[in-house]
Amino acid sequence: MKQKLCCQRCGNEDPAYFFNDRGIWYCRRCIAFGRIDVGEKPIGIDWERKPFTGTYQLSYPLTDLQKQTADKVCAYLAKGEHVLIYAATGAGKTELTMEAIVQYLRKGKRVGFAIARRQVVLEIAQRLQDAFPKLHVIAVCEGYTKVTKGDLIVCTMHQLYRYPNGFDLLIMDEVDAFPYRGNALLKQMAMNACAGQLLYLTATPDDEMLKEVESGSLKQVVLFERPHGYPLIIPKLIHAPGWLLHLYLWQFLRKNHQEQKQTIVFVPTIAMSNWLDRCYRYFFSCSSISSESEDRDECLQQFRDKKKEVLFATTVLERGITIEDVQIAVLHCEHKVFTAASLIQMIGRVGRKKEHPYGKGLFLCTYVTKQTRACMTELKKMNDAMLKRKRMNDETMSDLSM
């Protein structure tokens, strides 16, 4: 009888992805994460479980609506359910997870926070360290893999291979984004890393997740309101010939310069970001950043420190990054790299802070695509839902006062 081959790390059963090395079969599908032979179990990281006795601290209190949302999440998790937090950009998704993190850690359980992009891993790790000063929060991603054990792990999706059955609660942000979306290998590693419940976070759930919600296998908690209570920014949409788009972009950047506002300009390709940086540096203090930028950490920090006023970026910065009082432009948003989800995330960088709840957004395209229209529709839907909730609340308060 022919041996049935199965990789216990990535779940591969396709014979085409196995190789026989002098009588020993091993999996080639996940060879990038190190060789694993057929029948061999992935070796996890063994760390001591110590019940956490503290709590978390925030620089600002959660709103009543955020508290209600966090309580719903914890109630579902306590029943052993997997949960999706479907929340608007800037609604405080990370903060909504902290009560759940505390409850698991107090029981001596292990918690992991997985994110698609390296830069966001570093930012979330710092935010969690600030919130949990008594915990050892570890970031595990490219350039940060020497230390992989800690009280709370924040890592990229790719690094989950290090933690088979490692987490009783696995929080997964940006599962609808590259490189996780549609990647069966990364999904299998995530499932292997979760020994308990999954908590998904997104402002843009895909059809697969929504089907799971509809079937009841995934519980959904919705929050479309930002803590400051102001609506999401709806970008100004301009479609014109390609050469004219650059004139509109120039006017946008010039006005922001006069108002001393920083701007991130999202573009579809690395070549375009570099070219625009070279063109505009004669007029503005600017730089460019992409997945190929070797100095992207330094470049982003300079922008945070307001040493640069314009940053040309690819989709590498579309999610998880918070820059105070930043304005956003998307150039050639008709490009196929820009999905409705990515456009929502990009414009979601505007107006996130209580001190600066307003801002400007600009979509520039040669023609309006289905994805762009879907983005605008979704933003308006979230704002309408927020305003409807406020009206209902006002009516209830009015009835009580009569």
Short mmCIF file of C-alpha atoms in Angstrom, two decimals:
data_model
loop_
_atom_site.label_atom_id
_atom_site.label_comp_id
_atom_site.label_asym_id
_atom_site.label_seq_id
_atom_site.Cartn_x
_atom_site.Cartn_y
_atom_site.Cartn_z
CA MET A 1 0.00 0.00 0.00
CA LYS A 2 1.36 3.36 -0.98
CA GLN A 3 2.19 5.64 1.96
CA LYS A 4 -0.15 8.60 2.38
CA LEU A 5 1.93 11.72 2.77
CA CYS A 6 0.84 14.54 5.06
CA CYS A 7 2.75 17.50 6.49
CA GLN A 8 1.85 18.14 10.12
CA ARG A 9 2.93 21.78 9.87
CA CYS A 10 1.09 23.08 6.78
CA GLY A 11 -1.40 20.26 6.20
CA ASN A 12 -0.10 19.54 2.69
CA GLU A 13 -1.25 16.21 1.20
CA ASP A 14 -0.38 16.90 -2.44
CA PRO A 15 2.30 14.39 -3.56
CA ALA A 16 3.73 17.01 -5.94
CA TYR A 17 4.95 19.03 -2.93
CA PHE A 18 6.89 16.17 -1.30
CA PHE A 19 10.45 15.06 -2.02
CA ASN A 20 12.21 11.84 -1.12
CA ASP A 21 15.65 12.41 0.36
CA ARG A 22 17.34 8.99 0.57
CA GLY A 23 14.19 7.29 1.78
CA ILE A 24 12.90 10.17 3.90
CA TRP A 25 10.00 12.20 2.60
CA TYR A 26 9.79 15.88 3.47
CA CYS A 27 7.42 18.71 2.59
CA ARG A 28 8.49 21.31 0.05
CA ARG A 29 5.36 23.43 0.38
CA CYS A 30 6.58 25.00 3.63
CA ILE A 31 10.33 24.46 3.17
CA ALA A 32 10.88 28.22 3.47
CA PHE A 33 10.13 27.83 7.18
CA GLY A 34 12.67 25.04 7.62
CA ARG A 35 12.61 21.40 6.64
CA ILE A 36 10.05 19.12 8.25
CA ASP A 37 9.85 15.40 7.47
CA VAL A 38 6.66 13.41 7.03
CA GLY A 39 5.49 12.22 10.43
CA GLU A 40 7.53 14.87 12.25
CA LYS A 41 5.60 17.18 14.54
CA PRO A 42 6.48 20.89 14.58
CA ILE A 43 8.40 21.84 17.70
CA GLY A 44 6.80 24.71 19.55
CA ILE A 45 8.18 27.15 22.08
CA ASP A 46 7.76 26.04 25.66
CA TRP A 47 7.33 28.88 28.08
CA GLU A 48 6.16 29.08 31.64
CA ARG A 49 2.53 30.01 32.24
CA LYS A 50 2.18 32.53 35.03
CA PRO A 51 -1.23 34.04 35.85
CA PHE A 52 -1.16 37.79 35.32
CA THR A 53 -2.36 39.79 38.31
CA GLY A 54 -2.37 43.28 36.81
CA THR A 55 -4.50 45.14 34.29
CA TYR A 56 -3.99 47.46 31.35
CA GLN A 57 -3.70 51.23 31.28
CA LEU A 58 -4.66 53.62 28.50
CA SER A 59 -3.82 57.27 27.93
CA TYR A 60 -7.55 57.87 27.51
CA PRO A 61 -10.63 56.02 28.85
CA LEU A 62 -12.71 53.79 26.59
CA THR A 63 -16.06 55.24 25.55
CA ASP A 64 -19.25 53.57 26.78
CA LEU A 65 -19.76 52.16 23.29
CA GLN A 66 -16.23 50.71 23.24
CA LYS A 67 -16.78 49.14 26.67
CA GLN A 68 -20.03 47.57 25.51
CA THR A 69 -18.30 46.20 22.42
CA ALA A 70 -15.39 44.78 24.45
CA ASP A 71 -17.84 43.13 26.87
CA LYS A 72 -19.69 41.45 23.99
CA VAL A 73 -16.38 40.15 22.64
CA CYS A 74 -15.39 38.70 26.04
CA ALA A 75 -18.82 37.10 26.48
CA TYR A 76 -18.53 35.28 23.15
CA LEU A 77 -14.95 34.17 23.84
CA ALA A 78 -15.97 32.85 27.28
CA LYS A 79 -18.43 30.56 25.49
CA GLY A 80 -15.63 29.20 23.30
CA GLU A 81 -16.73 31.09 20.19
CA HIS A 82 -14.50 32.57 17.50
CA VAL A 83 -15.21 36.30 17.11
CA LEU A 84 -14.96 38.97 14.42
CA ILE A 85 -14.70 42.62 15.42
CA TYR A 86 -16.00 44.54 12.41
CA ALA A 87 -15.09 48.14 13.19
CA ALA A 88 -14.44 51.35 11.32
CA THR A 89 -10.84 52.47 10.87
CA GLY A 90 -9.84 54.49 13.90
CA ALA A 91 -12.55 52.94 16.10
CA GLY A 92 -9.90 51.53 18.45
CA LYS A 93 -9.82 47.86 17.43
CA THR A 94 -6.57 47.22 19.32
CA GLU A 95 -7.98 48.75 22.50
CA LEU A 96 -11.11 46.61 22.15
CA THR A 97 -8.97 43.47 22.56
CA MET A 98 -7.29 44.45 25.82
CA GLU A 99 -10.02 43.26 28.19
CA ALA A 100 -9.98 39.86 26.46
CA ILE A 101 -6.18 39.75 26.70
CA VAL A 102 -6.34 40.47 30.44
CA GLN A 103 -8.96 37.80 31.07
CA TYR A 104 -6.92 35.13 29.31
CA LEU A 105 -3.62 36.12 30.94
CA ARG A 106 -5.19 36.09 34.41
CA LYS A 107 -6.04 32.42 33.84
CA GLY A 108 -2.44 31.69 32.90
CA LYS A 109 -3.32 31.32 29.25
CA ARG A 110 -1.15 32.40 26.32
CA VAL A 111 -2.07 35.20 23.95
CA GLY A 112 -0.70 36.02 20.50
CA PHE A 113 -1.38 38.99 18.24
CA ALA A 114 -0.70 38.31 14.55
CA ILE A 115 -0.60 41.02 11.87
CA ALA A 116 0.09 40.93 8.15
CA ARG A 117 2.64 43.74 7.96
CA ARG A 118 5.96 44.12 9.73
CA GLN A 119 5.69 47.86 10.33
CA VAL A 120 2.33 47.44 12.04
CA VAL A 121 3.76 44.67 14.25
CA LEU A 122 6.29 47.13 15.66
CA GLU A 123 3.64 49.80 16.26
CA ILE A 124 1.12 47.45 17.90
CA ALA A 125 3.85 45.88 20.07
CA GLN A 126 4.76 49.32 21.39
CA ARG A 127 1.12 50.21 22.05
CA LEU A 128 0.58 46.97 23.94
CA GLN A 129 3.78 47.48 25.92
CA ASP A 130 2.57 50.94 26.92
CA ALA A 131 -0.79 49.47 27.95
CA PHE A 132 0.78 46.53 29.82
CA PRO A 133 3.99 47.98 31.34
CA LYS A 134 4.40 44.98 33.67
CA LEU A 135 4.40 42.49 30.81
CA HIS A 136 7.24 41.52 28.50
CA VAL A 137 5.74 42.25 25.07
CA ILE A 138 7.76 40.74 22.22
CA ALA A 139 7.68 41.77 18.55
CA VAL A 140 8.59 38.89 16.22
CA CYS A 141 9.10 39.88 12.59
CA GLU A 142 11.82 40.54 10.03
CA GLY A 143 14.85 41.83 11.92
CA TYR A 144 13.34 40.89 15.30
CA THR A 145 13.61 37.11 15.62
CA LYS A 146 16.37 36.63 18.20
CA VAL A 147 13.87 36.73 21.08
CA THR A 148 10.68 34.73 20.52
CA LYS A 149 9.46 34.11 24.08
CA GLY A 150 7.58 36.61 26.20
CA ASP A 151 4.40 37.30 28.14
CA LEU A 152 2.61 38.59 25.05
CA ILE A 153 3.68 37.87 21.46
CA VAL A 154 3.05 40.24 18.53
CA CYS A 155 4.19 38.79 15.21
CA THR A 156 3.66 38.73 11.47
CA MET A 157 1.50 35.95 10.02
CA HIS A 158 4.64 34.28 8.65
CA GLN A 159 6.14 33.95 12.13
CA LEU A 160 3.22 31.90 13.44
CA TYR A 161 5.04 28.76 12.27
CA ARG A 162 7.18 29.12 15.41
CA TYR A 163 4.16 28.63 17.69
CA PRO A 164 2.26 25.37 16.97
CA ASN A 165 -0.57 25.10 19.53
CA GLY A 166 1.02 28.14 21.09
CA PHE A 167 -1.92 30.42 21.85
CA ASP A 168 -5.14 29.99 23.77
CA LEU A 169 -6.25 33.28 22.25
CA LEU A 170 -4.93 34.25 18.84
CA ILE A 171 -5.85 37.78 17.76
CA MET A 172 -5.53 38.24 14.02
CA ASP A 173 -5.54 41.68 12.45
CA GLU A 174 -5.71 42.39 8.71
CA VAL A 175 -6.72 38.87 7.67
CA ASP A 176 -8.43 40.39 4.64
CA ALA A 177 -5.13 41.84 3.39
CA PHE A 178 -2.04 40.62 1.56
CA PRO A 179 -0.24 38.31 2.26
CA TYR A 180 -2.74 36.37 4.43
CA ARG A 181 -5.83 36.64 2.24
CA GLY A 182 -6.11 33.67 -0.10
CA ASN A 183 -2.89 32.12 1.25
CA ALA A 184 -3.79 28.56 2.30
CA LEU A 185 -0.31 27.96 3.73
CA LEU A 186 -0.44 30.93 6.12
CA LYS A 187 -4.01 30.11 7.09
CA GLN A 188 -3.09 26.55 8.02
CA MET A 189 -0.17 27.78 10.14
CA ALA A 190 -2.49 30.19 11.91
CA MET A 191 -4.96 27.41 12.64
CA ASN A 192 -2.10 25.27 13.97
CA ALA A 193 -0.96 28.10 16.24
CA CYS A 194 -4.41 28.52 17.79
CA ALA A 195 -5.20 26.09 20.60
CA GLY A 196 -8.31 27.98 21.68
CA GLN A 197 -10.22 30.92 20.27
CA LEU A 198 -9.63 33.20 17.30
CA LEU A 199 -10.38 36.92 17.47
CA TYR A 200 -10.38 38.64 14.08
CA LEU A 201 -10.10 42.41 13.64
CA THR A 202 -10.94 44.27 10.45
CA ALA A 203 -12.67 47.28 8.97
CA THR A 204 -13.12 45.43 5.69
CA PRO A 205 -14.26 41.79 6.12
CA ASP A 206 -14.19 39.74 2.94
CA ASP A 207 -16.98 37.54 1.61
CA GLU A 208 -15.51 34.40 3.19
CA MET A 209 -15.62 35.90 6.67
CA LEU A 210 -19.13 37.26 6.17
CA LYS A 211 -20.30 33.78 5.12
CA GLU A 212 -18.86 32.37 8.35
CA VAL A 213 -20.78 35.01 10.29
CA GLU A 214 -23.96 34.13 8.40
CA SER A 215 -23.49 30.41 9.12
CA GLY A 216 -22.95 31.10 12.83
CA SER A 217 -19.45 29.63 12.99
CA LEU A 218 -18.07 33.13 13.59
CA LYS A 219 -19.71 35.65 15.93
CA GLN A 220 -19.66 39.27 14.82
CA VAL A 221 -19.43 42.42 16.95
CA VAL A 222 -19.84 45.73 15.11
CA LEU A 223 -18.50 49.20 15.95
CA PHE A 224 -18.71 51.91 13.28
CA GLU A 225 -18.09 54.88 15.56
CA ARG A 226 -14.72 56.41 16.37
CA PRO A 227 -14.05 57.38 20.01
CA HIS A 228 -14.29 61.10 19.26
CA GLY A 229 -17.77 60.61 17.78
CA TYR A 230 -17.09 62.37 14.46
CA PRO A 231 -17.94 60.71 11.12
CA LEU A 232 -15.43 59.06 8.83
CA ILE A 233 -13.82 61.26 6.21
CA ILE A 234 -15.39 60.94 2.76
CA PRO A 235 -12.70 61.72 0.17
CA LYS A 236 -13.16 64.13 -2.70
CA LEU A 237 -13.24 62.09 -5.92
CA ILE A 238 -11.77 63.58 -9.11
CA HIS A 239 -11.45 61.76 -12.44
CA ALA A 240 -9.54 63.43 -15.25
CA PRO A 241 -6.81 62.76 -17.84
CA GLY A 242 -3.59 61.48 -16.33
CA TRP A 243 -1.56 64.66 -16.81
CA LEU A 244 -4.28 66.73 -15.16
CA LEU A 245 -4.26 64.52 -12.07
CA HIS A 246 -0.77 65.76 -11.27
CA LEU A 247 -2.02 69.34 -11.33
CA TYR A 248 -4.75 68.48 -8.83
CA LEU A 249 -2.19 66.68 -6.68
CA TRP A 250 0.12 69.70 -6.79
CA GLN A 251 -2.70 72.00 -5.67
CA PHE A 252 -3.61 69.60 -2.84
CA LEU A 253 -0.02 69.40 -1.58
CA ARG A 254 0.49 73.14 -1.95
CA LYS A 255 -2.57 73.96 0.14
CA ASN A 256 -1.55 71.45 2.82
CA HIS A 257 1.90 73.02 2.84
CA GLN A 258 0.39 76.46 3.41
CA GLU A 259 -1.72 75.08 6.26
CA GLN A 260 1.31 73.21 7.68
CA LYS A 261 -0.36 69.84 7.24
CA GLN A 262 1.48 66.61 6.46
CA THR A 263 0.33 64.45 3.55
CA ILE A 264 0.69 60.80 2.61
CA VAL A 265 0.26 60.19 -1.12
CA PHE A 266 -0.54 56.56 -1.91
CA VAL A 267 0.51 55.33 -5.35
CA PRO A 268 0.15 51.94 -7.05
CA THR A 269 3.80 51.11 -7.79
CA ILE A 270 7.23 51.39 -6.22
CA ALA A 271 8.60 53.04 -9.37
CA MET A 272 5.94 55.75 -9.19
CA SER A 273 6.63 56.49 -5.50
CA ASN A 274 10.34 56.89 -6.19
CA TRP A 275 9.72 59.05 -9.28
CA LEU A 276 7.33 61.39 -7.47
CA ASP A 277 9.78 61.72 -4.59
CA ARG A 278 12.47 62.87 -7.03
CA CYS A 279 10.08 65.30 -8.76
CA TYR A 280 8.53 66.91 -5.70
CA ARG A 281 11.58 67.16 -3.45
CA TYR A 282 12.42 70.48 -5.13
CA PHE A 283 9.19 71.96 -3.77
CA PHE A 284 8.46 70.06 -0.56
CA SER A 285 10.33 68.18 2.13
CA CYS A 286 9.44 64.64 1.07
CA SER A 287 10.50 61.00 0.88
CA SER A 288 9.16 57.69 -0.39
CA ILE A 289 8.56 54.35 1.26
CA SER A 290 7.77 50.88 -0.07
CA SER A 291 8.45 47.22 0.67
CA GLU A 292 11.87 47.65 -0.99
CA SER A 293 12.91 50.62 1.16
CA GLU A 294 15.83 49.55 3.34
CA ASP A 295 15.40 52.61 5.55
CA ARG A 296 11.61 52.41 5.91
CA ASP A 297 11.70 52.43 9.74
CA GLU A 298 13.86 55.56 9.75
CA CYS A 299 11.81 57.15 6.96
CA LEU A 300 8.53 56.62 8.81
CA GLN A 301 10.01 57.93 12.05
CA GLN A 302 11.16 61.12 10.31
CA PHE A 303 7.62 61.62 9.07
CA ARG A 304 6.23 61.04 12.57
CA ASP A 305 8.71 63.60 13.89
CA LYS A 306 7.43 66.07 11.26
CA LYS A 307 10.81 66.32 9.57
CA LYS A 308 9.08 65.48 6.27
CA GLU A 309 5.83 67.01 5.05
CA VAL A 310 5.03 64.67 2.15
CA LEU A 311 5.43 60.91 2.08
CA PHE A 312 4.89 58.97 -1.15
CA ALA A 313 3.96 55.39 -0.27
CA THR A 314 2.74 52.16 -1.76
CA THR A 315 0.13 50.02 -0.02
CA VAL A 316 2.78 49.03 2.52
CA LEU A 317 1.40 51.83 4.74
CA GLU A 318 -2.30 51.36 4.08
CA ARG A 319 -3.09 49.73 7.44
CA GLY A 320 -2.39 50.06 11.13
CA ILE A 321 -0.39 53.28 10.93
CA THR A 322 -1.59 56.31 12.90
CA ILE A 323 -0.11 59.73 12.09
CA GLU A 324 -1.65 62.67 13.90
CA ASP A 325 -3.43 65.21 11.68
CA VAL A 326 -2.32 63.66 8.39
CA GLN A 327 -4.04 64.30 5.03
CA ILE A 328 -4.38 61.57 2.39
CA ALA A 329 -4.28 61.49 -1.40
CA VAL A 330 -4.51 58.39 -3.57
CA LEU A 331 -3.11 58.84 -7.07
CA HIS A 332 -4.44 56.61 -9.87
CA CYS A 333 -6.91 54.85 -7.61
CA GLU A 334 -8.27 53.11 -10.71
CA HIS A 335 -5.20 50.83 -10.62
CA LYS A 336 -5.99 47.16 -9.96
CA VAL A 337 -3.76 47.10 -6.86
CA PHE A 338 -6.26 49.36 -5.10
CA THR A 339 -9.25 47.34 -3.87
CA ALA A 340 -12.24 48.77 -2.04
CA ALA A 341 -10.74 47.43 1.20
CA SER A 342 -7.36 49.07 0.64
CA LEU A 343 -8.94 52.40 -0.31
CA ILE A 344 -11.04 52.33 2.88
CA GLN A 345 -7.92 51.64 4.91
CA MET A 346 -5.96 54.45 3.26
CA ILE A 347 -8.59 57.14 3.76
CA GLY A 348 -9.01 55.76 7.27
CA ARG A 349 -5.64 57.30 8.21
CA VAL A 350 -7.41 60.71 8.28
CA GLY A 351 -9.15 62.12 11.35
CA ARG A 352 -8.21 59.38 13.78
CA LYS A 353 -7.19 61.55 16.74
CA LYS A 354 -9.54 63.35 19.10
CA GLU A 355 -7.47 66.52 18.73
CA HIS A 356 -7.81 66.37 14.93
CA PRO A 357 -11.05 64.55 14.07
CA TYR A 358 -11.30 66.23 10.68
CA GLY A 359 -9.03 66.17 7.67
CA LYS A 360 -8.90 65.99 3.91
CA GLY A 361 -8.88 63.06 1.55
CA LEU A 362 -8.47 63.08 -2.24
CA PHE A 363 -9.01 60.24 -4.71
CA LEU A 364 -7.49 60.93 -8.14
CA CYS A 365 -8.24 58.62 -11.06
CA THR A 366 -8.55 58.59 -14.85
CA TYR A 367 -11.89 56.76 -14.49
CA VAL A 368 -14.04 55.62 -11.59
CA THR A 369 -13.85 51.88 -10.90
CA LYS A 370 -16.26 49.51 -9.18
CA GLN A 371 -13.78 49.25 -6.31
CA THR A 372 -13.70 53.02 -5.80
CA ARG A 373 -17.50 53.22 -5.80
CA ALA A 374 -17.67 50.34 -3.31
CA CYS A 375 -15.26 52.19 -1.02
CA MET A 376 -17.35 55.36 -1.07
CA THR A 377 -20.55 53.36 -0.46
CA GLU A 378 -19.06 51.53 2.52
CA LEU A 379 -17.79 54.73 4.14
CA LYS A 380 -21.22 56.34 3.79
CA LYS A 381 -22.88 53.19 5.16
CA MET A 382 -20.73 53.32 8.29
CA ASN A 383 -21.45 57.01 8.79
CA ASP A 384 -25.18 56.46 8.29
CA ALA A 385 -25.15 53.64 10.86
CA MET A 386 -23.35 55.87 13.36
CA LEU A 387 -25.78 58.77 12.83
CA LYS A 388 -28.77 56.44 13.10
CA ARG A 389 -27.52 55.10 16.44
CA LYS A 390 -27.03 58.66 17.71
CA ARG A 391 -30.54 59.67 16.65
CA MET A 392 -32.04 56.66 18.38
CA ASN A 393 -30.05 57.44 21.52
CA ASP A 394 -31.17 61.08 21.45
CA GLU A 395 -34.82 60.01 21.03
CA THR A 396 -34.52 57.60 23.94
CA MET A 397 -33.03 60.30 26.18
CA SER A 398 -35.78 62.69 25.09
CA ASP A 399 -38.50 60.16 25.99
CA LEU A 400 -36.94 59.56 29.41
CA SER A 401 -36.88 63.27 30.16
CA MET A 402 -40.58 63.73 29.45
#
